[in-house]
Coordinates of C-alpha atoms in Angstrom, one line a residue:
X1 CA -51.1 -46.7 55.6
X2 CA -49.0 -43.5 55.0
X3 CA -47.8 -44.3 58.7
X4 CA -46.9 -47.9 58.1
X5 CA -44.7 -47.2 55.2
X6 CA -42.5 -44.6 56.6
X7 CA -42.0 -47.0 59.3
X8 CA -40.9 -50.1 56.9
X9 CA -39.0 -47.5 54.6
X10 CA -36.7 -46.1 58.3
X11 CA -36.5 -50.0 59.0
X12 CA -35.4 -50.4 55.3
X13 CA -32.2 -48.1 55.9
X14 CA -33.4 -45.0 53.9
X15 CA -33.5 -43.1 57.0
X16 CA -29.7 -43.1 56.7
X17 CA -28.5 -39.7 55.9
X18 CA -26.4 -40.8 52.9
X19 CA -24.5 -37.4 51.5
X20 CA -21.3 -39.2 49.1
X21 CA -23.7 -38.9 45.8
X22 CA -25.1 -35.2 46.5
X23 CA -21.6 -34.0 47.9
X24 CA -19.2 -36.1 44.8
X25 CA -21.8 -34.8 42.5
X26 CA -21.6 -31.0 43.6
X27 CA -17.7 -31.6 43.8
X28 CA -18.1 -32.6 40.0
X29 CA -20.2 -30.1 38.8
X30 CA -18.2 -27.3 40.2
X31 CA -14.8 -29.3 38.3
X32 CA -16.7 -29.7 34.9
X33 CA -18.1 -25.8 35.2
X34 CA -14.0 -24.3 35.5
X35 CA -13.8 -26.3 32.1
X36 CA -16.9 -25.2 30.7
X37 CA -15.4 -21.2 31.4
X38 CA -12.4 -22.5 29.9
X39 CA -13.7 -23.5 26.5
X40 CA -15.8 -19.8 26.0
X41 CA -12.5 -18.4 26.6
X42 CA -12.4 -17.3 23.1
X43 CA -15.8 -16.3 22.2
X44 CA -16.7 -12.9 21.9
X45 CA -19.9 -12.6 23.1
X46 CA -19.5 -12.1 25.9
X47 CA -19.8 -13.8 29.4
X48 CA -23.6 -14.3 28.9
X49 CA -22.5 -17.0 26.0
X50 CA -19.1 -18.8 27.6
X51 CA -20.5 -22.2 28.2
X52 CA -20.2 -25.2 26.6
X53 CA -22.6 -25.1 23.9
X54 CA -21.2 -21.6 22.8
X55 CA -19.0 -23.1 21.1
X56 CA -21.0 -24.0 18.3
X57 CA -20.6 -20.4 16.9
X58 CA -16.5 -20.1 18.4
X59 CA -16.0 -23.0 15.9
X60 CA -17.7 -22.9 12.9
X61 CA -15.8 -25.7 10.7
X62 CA -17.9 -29.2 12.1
X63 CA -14.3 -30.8 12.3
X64 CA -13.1 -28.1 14.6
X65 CA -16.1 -27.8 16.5
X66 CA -16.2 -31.8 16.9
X67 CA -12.8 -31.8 18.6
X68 CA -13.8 -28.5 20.8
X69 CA -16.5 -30.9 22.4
X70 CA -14.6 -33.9 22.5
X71 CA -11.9 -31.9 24.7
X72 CA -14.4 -30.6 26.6
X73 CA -16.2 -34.0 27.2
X74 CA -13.1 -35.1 28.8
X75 CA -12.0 -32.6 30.8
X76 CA -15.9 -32.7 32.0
X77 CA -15.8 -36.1 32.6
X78 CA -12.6 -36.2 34.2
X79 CA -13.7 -33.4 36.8
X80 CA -16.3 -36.0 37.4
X81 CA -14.6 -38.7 38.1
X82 CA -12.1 -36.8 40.5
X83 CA -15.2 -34.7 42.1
X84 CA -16.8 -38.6 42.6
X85 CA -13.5 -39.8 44.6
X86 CA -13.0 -36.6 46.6
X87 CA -16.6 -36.6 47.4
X88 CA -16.2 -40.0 49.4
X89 CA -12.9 -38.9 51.0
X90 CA -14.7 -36.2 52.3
X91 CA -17.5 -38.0 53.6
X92 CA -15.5 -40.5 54.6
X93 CA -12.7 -38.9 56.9
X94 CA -14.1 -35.4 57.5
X95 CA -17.7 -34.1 56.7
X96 CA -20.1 -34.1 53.7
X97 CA -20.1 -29.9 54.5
X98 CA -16.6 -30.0 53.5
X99 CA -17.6 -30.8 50.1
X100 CA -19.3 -27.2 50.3
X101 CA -15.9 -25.7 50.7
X102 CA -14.6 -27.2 47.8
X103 CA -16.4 -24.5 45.8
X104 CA -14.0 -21.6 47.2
X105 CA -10.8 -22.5 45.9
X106 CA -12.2 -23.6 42.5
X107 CA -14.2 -20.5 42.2
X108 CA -10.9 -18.4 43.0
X109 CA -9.1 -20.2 40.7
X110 CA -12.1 -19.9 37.7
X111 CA -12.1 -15.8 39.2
X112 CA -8.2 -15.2 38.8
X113 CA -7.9 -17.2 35.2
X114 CA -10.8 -15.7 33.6
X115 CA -10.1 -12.4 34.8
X116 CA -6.5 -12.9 32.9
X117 CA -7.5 -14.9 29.9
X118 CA -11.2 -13.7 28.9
X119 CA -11.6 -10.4 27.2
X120 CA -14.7 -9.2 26.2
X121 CA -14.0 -7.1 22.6
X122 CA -17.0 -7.5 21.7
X123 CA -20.5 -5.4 21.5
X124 CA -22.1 -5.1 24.2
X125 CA -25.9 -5.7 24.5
X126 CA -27.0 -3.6 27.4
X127 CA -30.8 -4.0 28.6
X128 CA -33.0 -4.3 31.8
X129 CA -32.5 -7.6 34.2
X130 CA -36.6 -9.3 33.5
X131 CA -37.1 -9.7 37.0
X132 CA -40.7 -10.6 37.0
X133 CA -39.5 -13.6 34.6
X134 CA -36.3 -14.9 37.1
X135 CA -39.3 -14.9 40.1
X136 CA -41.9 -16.6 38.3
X137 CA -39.1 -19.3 36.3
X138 CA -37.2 -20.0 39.5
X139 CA -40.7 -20.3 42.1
X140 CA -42.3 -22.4 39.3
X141 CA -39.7 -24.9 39.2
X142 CA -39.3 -25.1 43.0
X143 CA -43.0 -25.8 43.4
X144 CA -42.2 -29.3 40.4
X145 CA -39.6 -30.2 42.2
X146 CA -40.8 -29.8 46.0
X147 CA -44.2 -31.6 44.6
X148 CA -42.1 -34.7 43.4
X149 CA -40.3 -34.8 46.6
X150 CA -43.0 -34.6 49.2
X151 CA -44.7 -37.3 47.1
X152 CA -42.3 -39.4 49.1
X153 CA -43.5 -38.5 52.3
X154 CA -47.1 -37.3 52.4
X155 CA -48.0 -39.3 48.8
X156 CA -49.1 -38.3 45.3
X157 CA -53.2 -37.6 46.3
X158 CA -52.0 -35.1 49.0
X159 CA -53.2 -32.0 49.2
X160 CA -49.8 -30.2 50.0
X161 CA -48.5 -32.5 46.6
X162 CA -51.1 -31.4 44.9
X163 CA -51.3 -27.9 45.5
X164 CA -46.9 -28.1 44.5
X165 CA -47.8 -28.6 41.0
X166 CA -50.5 -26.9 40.5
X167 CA -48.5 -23.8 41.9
X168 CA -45.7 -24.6 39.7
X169 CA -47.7 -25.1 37.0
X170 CA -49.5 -21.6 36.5
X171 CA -46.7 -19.7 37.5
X172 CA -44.9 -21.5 34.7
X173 CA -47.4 -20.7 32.8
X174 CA -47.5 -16.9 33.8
X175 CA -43.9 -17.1 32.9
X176 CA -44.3 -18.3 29.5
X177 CA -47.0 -15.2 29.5
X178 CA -44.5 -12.5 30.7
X179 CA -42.2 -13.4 28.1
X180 CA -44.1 -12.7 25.5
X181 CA -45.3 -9.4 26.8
X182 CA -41.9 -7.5 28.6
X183 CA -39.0 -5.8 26.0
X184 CA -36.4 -7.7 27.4
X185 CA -37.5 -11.5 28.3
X186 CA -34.9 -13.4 30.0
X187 CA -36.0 -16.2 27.4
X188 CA -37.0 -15.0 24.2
X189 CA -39.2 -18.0 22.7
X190 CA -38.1 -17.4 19.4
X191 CA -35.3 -19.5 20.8
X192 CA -37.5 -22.5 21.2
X193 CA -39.2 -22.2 17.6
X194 CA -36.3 -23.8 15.9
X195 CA -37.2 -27.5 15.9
X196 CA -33.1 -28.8 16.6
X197 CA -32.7 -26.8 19.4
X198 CA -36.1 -27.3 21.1
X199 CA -35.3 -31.1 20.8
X200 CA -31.5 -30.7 22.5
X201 CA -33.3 -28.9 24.9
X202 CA -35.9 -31.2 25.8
X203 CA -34.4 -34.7 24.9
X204 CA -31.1 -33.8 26.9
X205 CA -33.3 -32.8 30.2
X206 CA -35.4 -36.0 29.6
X207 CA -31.8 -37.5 30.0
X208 CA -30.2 -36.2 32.8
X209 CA -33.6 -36.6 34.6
X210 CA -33.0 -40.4 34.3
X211 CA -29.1 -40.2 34.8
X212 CA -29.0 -38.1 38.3
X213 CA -31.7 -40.1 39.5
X214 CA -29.7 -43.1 38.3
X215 CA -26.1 -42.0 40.6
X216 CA -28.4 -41.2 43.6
X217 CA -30.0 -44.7 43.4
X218 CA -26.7 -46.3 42.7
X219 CA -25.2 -44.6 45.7
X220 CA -27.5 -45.9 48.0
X221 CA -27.3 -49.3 46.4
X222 CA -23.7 -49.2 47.3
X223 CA -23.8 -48.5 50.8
X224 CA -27.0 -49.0 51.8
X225 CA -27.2 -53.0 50.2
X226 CA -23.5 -53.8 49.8
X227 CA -22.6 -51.8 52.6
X228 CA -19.6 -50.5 50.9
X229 CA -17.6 -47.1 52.6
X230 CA -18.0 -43.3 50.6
X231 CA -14.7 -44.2 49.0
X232 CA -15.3 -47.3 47.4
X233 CA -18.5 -46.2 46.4
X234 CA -17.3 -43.4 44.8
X235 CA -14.5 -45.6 43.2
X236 CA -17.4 -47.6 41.7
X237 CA -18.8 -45.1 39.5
X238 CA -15.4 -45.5 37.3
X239 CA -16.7 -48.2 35.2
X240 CA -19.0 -45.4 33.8
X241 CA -16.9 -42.4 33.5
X242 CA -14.1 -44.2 31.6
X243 CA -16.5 -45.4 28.7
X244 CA -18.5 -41.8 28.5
X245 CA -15.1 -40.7 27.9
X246 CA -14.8 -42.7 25.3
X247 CA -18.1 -42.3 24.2
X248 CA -17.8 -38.4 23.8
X249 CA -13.8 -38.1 22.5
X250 CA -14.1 -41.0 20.3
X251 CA -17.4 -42.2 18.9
X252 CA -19.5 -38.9 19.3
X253 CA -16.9 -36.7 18.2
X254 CA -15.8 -38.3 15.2
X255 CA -19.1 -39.2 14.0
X256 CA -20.6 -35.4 14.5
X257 CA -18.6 -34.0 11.5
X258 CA -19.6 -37.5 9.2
X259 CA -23.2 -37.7 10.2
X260 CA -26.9 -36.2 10.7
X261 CA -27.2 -35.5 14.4
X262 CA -30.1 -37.6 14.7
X263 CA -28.8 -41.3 14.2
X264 CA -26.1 -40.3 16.6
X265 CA -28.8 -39.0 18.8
X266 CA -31.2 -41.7 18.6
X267 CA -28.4 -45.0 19.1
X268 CA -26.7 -42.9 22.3
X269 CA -29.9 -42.9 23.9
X270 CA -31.2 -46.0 23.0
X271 CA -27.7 -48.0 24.2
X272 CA -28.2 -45.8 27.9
X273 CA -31.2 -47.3 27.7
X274 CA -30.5 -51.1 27.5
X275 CA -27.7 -50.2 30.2
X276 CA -30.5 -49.1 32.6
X277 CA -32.6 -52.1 31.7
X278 CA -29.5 -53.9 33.0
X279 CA -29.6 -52.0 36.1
X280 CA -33.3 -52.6 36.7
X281 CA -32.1 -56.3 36.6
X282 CA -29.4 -56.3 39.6
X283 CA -30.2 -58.1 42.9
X284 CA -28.6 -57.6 46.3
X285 CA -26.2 -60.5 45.6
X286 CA -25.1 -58.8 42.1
X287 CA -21.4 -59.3 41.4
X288 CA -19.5 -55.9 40.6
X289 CA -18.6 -57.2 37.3
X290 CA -22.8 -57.1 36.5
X291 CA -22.5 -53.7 38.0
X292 CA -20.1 -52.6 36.0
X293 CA -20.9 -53.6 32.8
X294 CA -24.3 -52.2 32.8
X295 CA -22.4 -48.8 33.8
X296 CA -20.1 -49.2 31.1
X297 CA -23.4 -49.2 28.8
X298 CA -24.6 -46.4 30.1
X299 CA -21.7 -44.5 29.7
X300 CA -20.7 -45.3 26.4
X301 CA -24.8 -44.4 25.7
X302 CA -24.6 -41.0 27.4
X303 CA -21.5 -40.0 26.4
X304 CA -21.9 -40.5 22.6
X305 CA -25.2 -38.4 22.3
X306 CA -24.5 -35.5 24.4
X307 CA -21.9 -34.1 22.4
X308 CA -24.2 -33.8 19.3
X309 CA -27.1 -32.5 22.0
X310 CA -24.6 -30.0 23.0
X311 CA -23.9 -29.1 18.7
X312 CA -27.4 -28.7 18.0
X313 CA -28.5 -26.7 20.7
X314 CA -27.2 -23.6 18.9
X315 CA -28.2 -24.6 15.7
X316 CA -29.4 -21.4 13.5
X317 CA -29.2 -19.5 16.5
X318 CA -29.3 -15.5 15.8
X319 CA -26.4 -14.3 17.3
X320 CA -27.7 -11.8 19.5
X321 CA -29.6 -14.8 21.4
X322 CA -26.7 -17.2 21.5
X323 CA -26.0 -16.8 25.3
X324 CA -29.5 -17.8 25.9
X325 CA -29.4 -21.0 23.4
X326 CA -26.7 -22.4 25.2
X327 CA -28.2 -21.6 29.0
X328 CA -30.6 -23.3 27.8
X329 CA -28.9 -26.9 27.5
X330 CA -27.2 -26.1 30.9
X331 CA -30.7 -24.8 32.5
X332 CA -32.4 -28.3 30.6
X333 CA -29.3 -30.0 32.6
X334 CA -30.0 -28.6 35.9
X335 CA -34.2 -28.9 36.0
X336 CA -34.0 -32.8 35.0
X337 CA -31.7 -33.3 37.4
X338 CA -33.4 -31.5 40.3
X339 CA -36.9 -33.1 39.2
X340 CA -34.6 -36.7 38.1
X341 CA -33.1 -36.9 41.8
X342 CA -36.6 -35.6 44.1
X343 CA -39.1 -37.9 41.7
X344 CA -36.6 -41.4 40.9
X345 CA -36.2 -40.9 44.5
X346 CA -40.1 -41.2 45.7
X347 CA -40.6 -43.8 43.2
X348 CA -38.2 -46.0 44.7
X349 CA -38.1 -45.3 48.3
X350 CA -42.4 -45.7 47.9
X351 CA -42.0 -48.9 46.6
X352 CA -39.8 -50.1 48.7
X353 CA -41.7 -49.0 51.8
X354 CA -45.1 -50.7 49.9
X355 CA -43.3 -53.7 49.1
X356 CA -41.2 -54.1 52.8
X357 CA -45.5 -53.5 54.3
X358 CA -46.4 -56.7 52.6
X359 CA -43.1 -58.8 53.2
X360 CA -42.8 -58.0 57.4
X361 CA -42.8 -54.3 57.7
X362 CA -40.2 -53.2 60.2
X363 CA -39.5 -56.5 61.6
X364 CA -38.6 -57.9 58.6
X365 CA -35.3 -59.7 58.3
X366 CA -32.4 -58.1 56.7
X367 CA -32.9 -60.5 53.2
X368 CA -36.4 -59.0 53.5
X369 CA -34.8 -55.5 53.8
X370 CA -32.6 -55.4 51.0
X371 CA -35.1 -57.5 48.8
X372 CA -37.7 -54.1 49.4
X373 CA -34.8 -52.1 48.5
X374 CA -34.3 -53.8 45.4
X375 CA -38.0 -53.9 44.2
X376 CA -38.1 -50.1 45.1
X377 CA -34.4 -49.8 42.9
X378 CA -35.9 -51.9 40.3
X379 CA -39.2 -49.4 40.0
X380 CA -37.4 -46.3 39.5
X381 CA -34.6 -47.6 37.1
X382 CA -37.8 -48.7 34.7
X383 CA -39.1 -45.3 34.9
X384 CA -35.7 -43.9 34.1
X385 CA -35.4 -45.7 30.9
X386 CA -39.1 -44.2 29.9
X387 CA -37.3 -41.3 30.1
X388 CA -34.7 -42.1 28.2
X389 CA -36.7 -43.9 25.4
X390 CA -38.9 -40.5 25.4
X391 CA -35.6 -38.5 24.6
X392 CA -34.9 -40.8 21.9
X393 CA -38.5 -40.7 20.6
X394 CA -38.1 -36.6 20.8
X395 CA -34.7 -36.5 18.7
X396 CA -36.2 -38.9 16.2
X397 CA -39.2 -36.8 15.6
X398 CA -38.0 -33.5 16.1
X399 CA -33.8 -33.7 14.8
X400 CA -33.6 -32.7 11.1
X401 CA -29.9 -31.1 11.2
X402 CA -28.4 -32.7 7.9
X403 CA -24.9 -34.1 8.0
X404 CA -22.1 -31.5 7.2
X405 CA -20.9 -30.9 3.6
X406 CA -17.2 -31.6 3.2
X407 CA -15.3 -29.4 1.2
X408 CA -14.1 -30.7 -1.9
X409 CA -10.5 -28.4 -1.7
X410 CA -9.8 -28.9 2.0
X411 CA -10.6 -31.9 4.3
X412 CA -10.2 -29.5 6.8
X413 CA -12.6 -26.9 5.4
X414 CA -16.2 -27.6 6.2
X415 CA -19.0 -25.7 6.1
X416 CA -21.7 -25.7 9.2
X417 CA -24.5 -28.3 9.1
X418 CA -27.6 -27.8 6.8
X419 CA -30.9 -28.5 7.9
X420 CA -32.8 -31.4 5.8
X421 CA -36.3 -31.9 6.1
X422 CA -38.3 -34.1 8.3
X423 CA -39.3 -38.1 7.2

């Protein structure tokens, strides 16, 4: 059986070696990160703590720090956006390896500007590198992620899959147990006691496992069933970045400094939500303007709830362990991605190769091809919004940040949100 649908999914097209999403993406990421450096530029903490959600204790006034992360949303999501285009032009006309190279030049730039404009003042913290803890985080997560991937291949009641998570399971686990026992943990839980900052953590990994699962799907919906080029494909994600800009400068921002976290929270991932519902609902014959709305729901969803995510992930933080609070939303970032892209992926491509085994198999007609594609598209854009419904679940039941208090002498005075307790 295992034999028969790795067949039907190579006659379905997912054999194509498909590298615009991973190589725009990793174009991105390394465009949003010289942005993220940019914004800790004034924080004294130290390098450990220059990264986006730092910021939180650089600004202190809610109005301030609002319009901090609204700048930062944009320039992020602009770097996106570019990264997305020059991804396809490099896939396109050279090499999706040349999207490796992009890295060099904007890691010399980040070197020679940080090196001029970041100036550490501040006191230093000096203690032992928890090596035992960076071996046992880092091997745990690689044997989640490899177990969701080879899921795809050798299926879910496979030994090899099996034996992935149970490995990354108890080493995990041994992690947890090594932080509580060295001097100097790489993550101290005390970090993760504090019931805002546990539920940035945990709602906005829930999120991005959903959303890169979500571009890598798209991707191959784009040249894989429409059969459009690296470049236009990459041009099609533009319907999403422009209303996540919005979303973050203009709806999330302005609301963060007028409201509890949690509404904001809540509504953000609720609207991403519907938008993948809308996804889930395409067909092979889909009009772009179908396309793009439901990407234009996303964004606007996404963008409006990460920007309070971001605020409250420092919330109350001691400020010896800020550096680690705000690794934290990045490292949440990075693990539901890696797991978002290896399990969205199985899901679909397995359904697509169950569904194309009962409609054909690899002589099935192109209709029959694309229509597998679409089931399998279909199953993994329903899991996504589970996701996504779980985040909002998470910041409903866990988010108790109260709104800020304005100042009654300045409008542009305000003290640092209050926590409220629980309904």
């Amino acid at each position: 059986m295992r034999e028969r649908q790795a067949h039907a999914l190579r006659a379905a097209g997912h054999d194509q070696h498909l590298c615009f999403q991973p190589s725009g993406h990793l174009v991105s990421h390394s465009l949003d990160w010289s942005a993220a450096a940019r914004l800790g530029t004034e924080d004294p903490r130290g390098a450990g703590g220059r990264t986006c959600p730092a910021g939180s204790l650089s600004f202190p006034q809610p109005r301030e720090r609002a319009k901090a992360f609204g700048v930062f949303s944009a320039v992020s999501i602009a770097g996106g956006a570019v990264g997305l285009i020059v991804g396809g032009l490099l896939t396109q006309y050279l090499n999706w390896r040349f999207s490796m190279f992009v890295l060099v030049p904007v890691a010399i730039i980040g070197i020679l500007g940080g090196s001029r404009t970041v100036h550490d003042d501040g006191e230093r913290h000096r203690s032992r590198l928890d090596i035992p803890g960076v071996v046992l985080a880092s091997l745990g997560l690689v044997g989640l992620v490899y177990g969701f991937g080879v899921a795809e291949s050798r299926g879910w009641s496979s030994s090899v899959t099996i034996g992935s998570f149970t490995a990354g399971v108890l080493l995990l686990a041994a992690f947890i147990l090594v932080q509580t026992r060295v001097t100097s943990p790489l993550l101290p839980l005390r970090v993760l006691t504090e019931r805002n900052r546990a539920a940035a953590y945990l709602s906005v990994g829930l999120a991005i496992v959903s959303m890169f699962g979500m571009f890598l799907l798209l991707s191959y919906y784009f040249q894989q069933v429409k059969g459009w080029s690296p470049v236009l494909a990459g041009l099609a994600f533009m319907p999403m970045a422009v209303p996540q800009a919005i979303g973050a400068t203009q709806i999330g921002a302005r609301l963060a400094h007028r409201m509890a976290p949690r509404p904001i929270m809540v509504g953000g991932y609720l609207v991403t939500a519907i938008g993948l519902v809308l996804l889930a609902l395409l067909d092979a014959d889909s009009a772009f303007l179908e396309i793009a709305f439901a990407e234009a729901v996303i964004g606007l969803g996404i963008g409006t709830v990460f920007m309070p995510a971001m605020s409250i992930s420092t919330h109350g933080v001691e400020p010896r362990d800020a550096g680690v609070a705000s690794a934290m939303i990045s490292s949440s970032q990075q693990v539901g991605g890696s797991i978002g892209t290896a399990l969205l992926n199985t899901i679909a491509t397995s359904s697509a190769a169950t569904y194309l085994v009962s409609h054909g198999g690899p002589a099935a007609q192109a209709h029959e091809r694309n229509q597998a594609l679409m089931h399998g598209y279909s199953a993994a854009y329903c899991a996504a919004v589970g996701f996504v419904a779980a985040a909002a679940l998470v910041s409903a039941v866990m988010v108790n940040a109260g709104a800020p208090r304005h100042a009654a002498a300045s409008a542009d005075v305000l003290p640092d949100v209050a926590p409220v307790p629980a309904h």
